[in-house]
Amino acid sequence: MSEIDETKAPLLDHLIELRRRLLWSVGVLAALFFACLYFARPIFAVLVQPLIAAGQGKIIYTDIFEAFFVEVKVALFAALMLGFPFFATQMWRFVAPGLYMKEKKALLPFLLLTPVFFGGGAAFAYFVAMPWALSFLLGFQGEIGGIQQEALPAVGNYLSFCTRFLFGFGVAFLTPVLLMILERTGIITLDHLTKHRRYAAVASAAVAAVLTPPDAVSMLMMLVPLYLLYEFAILAIRLTHWRAARKAAAGPISAEEKREGPEAPPGGGRVGGSGPI
């Protein structure tokens, strides 16, 4: 009976710690949301710049509540983007005490690279992909059979278009990080990645079809960088293997490093743990 009680205690400690991390994350998200709601119009003014650059000078709303809900969605989207580093840090602080030192050293660089690659993907979408896609899609305006065809995008539709591009490209640019983590954990191998390039191209096309609007230009604007990132991941993995081989040739691993074990979280267990925020 005492053994059962001992196993329940660390589990309860981990659940309490997880709840505390989640509450802090929700609190930060709420604070950022109300701050961004106050600046929702200036934020949306930044988001519509690619539309203006494509030559569209008017945007409409047909539902009486649409403009209000667009500002709410803009605030939530901006709060999620701004709060992502904090949320990732909370997740890391919960998981890190249950990891071995070598596991921490392996995963921490990927955690630090995640916002960099995500931000790079969002920046590529904003400055390159969106202007090109909008120029193509708005190019269908003009006279057809004596009738003037004019684009009048609604604020809600444009926001959905914009967030899909920013989020889709941000997630797509995380491909090297994901593949390197999978290779580091042994789920996939470098040989597997190099031999299945054609499947990677098909998968890139499928992801581009899901995450972008249904037009050829938008899909190609994601498909090409996504596959190039796949090749970049292969190159980066080769580089890490080369560095590991050089390190192994330089000398054996010290006995002290071999003895390094996981940090014991309060109450036992291998996942989670309490600590400062």
XYZ file of C-alpha atoms in Angstrom:
277
model
C 0.000 0.000 0.000
C 2.850 2.369 0.828
C 4.430 1.739 -2.598
C 1.184 2.828 -4.314
C 1.078 5.984 -2.233
C 4.704 6.760 -3.157
C 3.919 6.484 -6.880
C 0.839 8.700 -6.551
C 2.789 11.466 -4.818
C 5.188 12.319 -7.687
C 2.367 12.079 -10.230
C 0.328 14.575 -8.221
C 3.364 16.870 -7.962
C 3.807 16.763 -11.736
C 0.131 17.542 -12.337
C 0.275 20.485 -9.944
C 3.406 21.755 -11.680
C 1.767 21.353 -15.102
C -1.310 23.243 -13.924
C 0.886 26.063 -12.615
C 2.705 26.360 -15.946
C -0.583 26.338 -17.850
C -2.100 28.998 -15.598
C 0.904 31.260 -16.121
C 0.673 30.725 -19.881
C -3.055 31.504 -19.938
C -2.482 34.600 -17.800
C 0.248 35.882 -20.123
C -1.923 35.134 -23.160
C -4.846 37.060 -21.649
C -2.638 40.057 -20.814
C -1.138 40.088 -24.313
C -4.593 39.714 -25.867
C -6.012 42.814 -24.180
C -2.848 44.777 -24.951
C -3.027 43.739 -28.604
C -6.767 44.444 -28.712
C -5.990 48.067 -27.885
C -3.573 48.156 -30.836
C -5.668 45.917 -33.102
C -6.163 48.564 -35.795
C -2.465 49.472 -36.102
C -1.617 45.759 -36.210
C -4.197 45.160 -38.933
C -2.826 48.197 -40.772
C 0.514 46.367 -40.933
C -1.166 43.180 -42.155
C -2.901 44.955 -45.063
C 0.335 46.416 -46.471
C 0.845 43.505 -48.913
C -2.709 44.101 -50.179
C -1.970 47.788 -50.695
C 1.317 46.925 -52.427
C -0.650 44.698 -54.813
C -2.723 47.708 -55.887
C -5.891 47.127 -53.855
C -7.024 50.324 -52.125
C -10.340 49.209 -50.657
C -11.473 46.527 -48.238
C -15.065 46.016 -47.120
C -17.207 44.232 -44.568
C -20.763 43.099 -45.221
C -21.652 41.713 -41.794
C -22.317 44.349 -39.136
C -20.211 42.425 -36.572
C -17.450 41.431 -38.987
C -15.131 44.397 -38.392
C -15.340 43.925 -34.604
C -14.605 40.200 -34.736
C -11.720 40.846 -37.103
C -10.096 43.080 -34.485
C -10.629 40.362 -31.862
C -9.022 37.759 -34.137
C -6.131 40.105 -34.918
C -5.523 40.611 -31.195
C -5.617 36.863 -30.496
C -3.304 36.081 -33.399
C -0.818 38.754 -32.335
C -0.968 37.577 -28.698
C -0.180 33.998 -29.730
C 2.751 35.135 -31.864
C 4.185 37.395 -29.162
C 3.628 34.892 -26.381
C 5.095 31.886 -28.179
C 8.609 32.245 -26.657
C 7.105 32.372 -23.160
C 4.882 29.340 -23.808
C 7.819 27.366 -25.189
C 9.928 28.335 -22.168
C 7.227 27.117 -19.774
C 7.035 23.804 -21.600
C 10.818 23.459 -21.482
C 10.979 24.254 -17.753
C 8.375 21.561 -17.105
C 10.120 18.876 -19.157
C 13.799 19.751 -18.581
C 14.168 18.467 -14.971
C 13.317 14.948 -16.180
C 15.941 14.884 -18.945
C 19.512 13.646 -18.874
C 22.188 16.276 -19.330
C 23.055 14.949 -22.803
C 19.354 15.124 -23.754
C 19.186 18.736 -22.602
C 22.250 19.608 -24.644
C 20.687 17.926 -27.670
C 17.226 19.520 -27.437
C 17.980 23.023 -26.155
C 19.472 24.290 -29.470
C 16.340 23.133 -31.303
C 14.136 24.934 -28.788
C 16.112 28.127 -29.368
C 15.971 27.720 -33.153
C 12.192 27.163 -33.259
C 11.144 30.844 -32.952
C 13.940 31.835 -35.357
C 12.742 29.483 -38.100
C 9.078 30.257 -37.433
C 9.767 33.996 -37.618
C 11.778 33.481 -40.794
C 8.871 31.639 -42.385
C 6.376 34.321 -41.375
C 8.701 37.037 -42.699
C 9.088 35.181 -46.008
C 5.295 34.933 -46.265
C 4.771 38.623 -45.489
C 7.488 40.111 -47.686
C 7.640 37.621 -50.580
C 4.829 35.070 -50.842
C 1.824 37.249 -50.008
C 2.659 40.133 -52.389
C 3.245 37.713 -55.264
C 0.095 35.715 -54.550
C -2.040 38.855 -54.176
C -0.675 40.351 -57.392
C -1.602 37.156 -59.215
C -5.067 36.813 -57.665
C -5.981 40.477 -58.120
C -4.819 40.358 -61.733
C -8.181 38.913 -62.788
C -9.831 42.316 -62.448
C -10.906 44.054 -65.615
C -13.585 44.079 -68.254
C -14.993 40.712 -69.312
C -17.627 40.681 -72.070
C -18.582 44.266 -71.417
C -18.881 43.758 -67.636
C -16.373 45.224 -65.210
C -14.944 42.630 -62.844
C -13.642 44.195 -59.636
C -12.181 42.654 -56.492
C -13.715 43.831 -53.217
C -12.076 41.690 -50.518
C -13.829 41.513 -47.158
C -11.862 42.124 -43.975
C -12.688 38.686 -42.587
C -11.639 36.859 -45.732
C -8.431 38.822 -46.032
C -7.524 38.171 -42.385
C -8.044 34.436 -42.918
C -5.891 34.628 -46.049
C -3.173 36.530 -44.185
C -3.086 34.324 -41.074
C -3.037 31.148 -43.177
C -0.003 32.439 -45.032
C 1.853 33.626 -41.933
C 1.086 30.569 -39.808
C 1.451 28.108 -42.696
C 4.867 29.385 -43.765
C 5.980 29.695 -40.136
C 5.136 26.045 -39.458
C 6.568 24.905 -42.796
C 9.901 26.556 -42.019
C 10.154 24.397 -38.876
C 10.775 21.360 -41.088
C 14.582 21.298 -40.538
C 14.121 21.521 -36.765
C 11.576 18.683 -36.752
C 13.662 16.424 -39.005
C 16.807 17.020 -36.957
C 14.968 16.170 -33.728
C 13.568 12.975 -35.277
C 17.032 12.017 -36.519
C 18.635 12.807 -33.171
C 16.117 10.597 -31.339
C 16.646 7.731 -33.786
C 13.144 7.711 -35.267
C 14.546 8.378 -38.744
C 18.052 8.149 -40.178
C 20.083 10.201 -42.597
C 20.071 7.318 -45.054
C 16.262 7.202 -44.867
C 16.013 10.931 -45.619
C 18.379 10.789 -48.584
C 16.682 7.765 -50.156
C 13.139 9.129 -49.950
C 13.490 12.542 -51.526
C 10.666 11.867 -53.980
C 8.285 11.160 -51.109
C 9.427 14.397 -49.486
C 8.511 16.277 -52.667
C 5.035 14.707 -52.664
C 4.603 15.486 -48.965
C 5.700 19.084 -49.570
C 3.059 19.428 -52.278
C 0.397 18.002 -49.958
C 1.340 20.364 -47.126
C 1.364 23.337 -49.507
C -2.099 22.376 -50.767
C -3.478 22.275 -47.211
C -1.806 25.379 -45.759
C -2.172 27.793 -48.684
C -5.155 29.153 -50.647
C -6.231 26.977 -53.592
C -4.210 28.614 -56.349
C -1.090 27.447 -58.137
C 1.076 30.463 -57.277
C 0.477 30.186 -53.515
C 1.136 26.454 -53.571
C 4.390 26.849 -55.492
C 5.499 29.659 -53.178
C 5.336 27.181 -50.279
C 6.250 23.958 -52.074
C 9.638 25.142 -53.338
C 10.940 26.572 -50.012
C 9.537 23.573 -48.135
C 11.480 21.095 -50.250
C 14.606 23.261 -50.088
C 14.287 23.199 -46.290
C 14.165 19.403 -46.480
C 17.471 19.451 -48.330
C 18.817 21.962 -45.801
C 17.900 19.542 -42.989
C 19.856 16.752 -44.715
C 22.859 19.059 -45.057
C 22.613 20.141 -41.412
C 22.405 16.515 -40.232
C 25.476 15.637 -42.316
C 27.289 18.533 -40.670
C 26.363 17.375 -37.161
C 27.546 13.846 -37.994
C 30.828 15.240 -39.305
C 31.330 17.285 -36.136
C 30.470 14.278 -33.966
C 32.998 12.163 -35.871
C 35.690 14.796 -35.357
C 34.870 14.982 -31.658
C 35.012 11.201 -31.340
C 38.365 11.135 -33.121
C 39.710 13.814 -30.787
C 39.312 11.653 -27.694
C 37.023 9.328 -25.708
C 34.155 10.613 -23.579
C 35.247 11.335 -20.040
C 34.059 9.088 -17.218
C 32.475 12.064 -15.468
C 30.292 12.799 -18.524
C 29.232 9.151 -18.667
C 28.059 9.321 -15.051
C 25.800 12.326 -15.663
C 22.206 11.430 -14.950
C 18.855 13.188 -14.846
C 18.191 15.920 -12.361
C 15.890 14.479 -9.743
C 12.650 16.492 -9.661
C 10.968 17.029 -6.307
C 8.928 13.993 -5.375
C 10.733 11.649 -7.807
C 9.779 10.691 -11.328
C 11.442 11.460 -14.645
C 9.081 13.968 -16.271
C 8.269 17.445 -15.051
C 9.259 19.100 -11.832
C 8.806 22.260 -9.873
C 11.036 25.229 -10.147
C 11.064 28.962 -10.647
C 9.067 30.428 -13.508
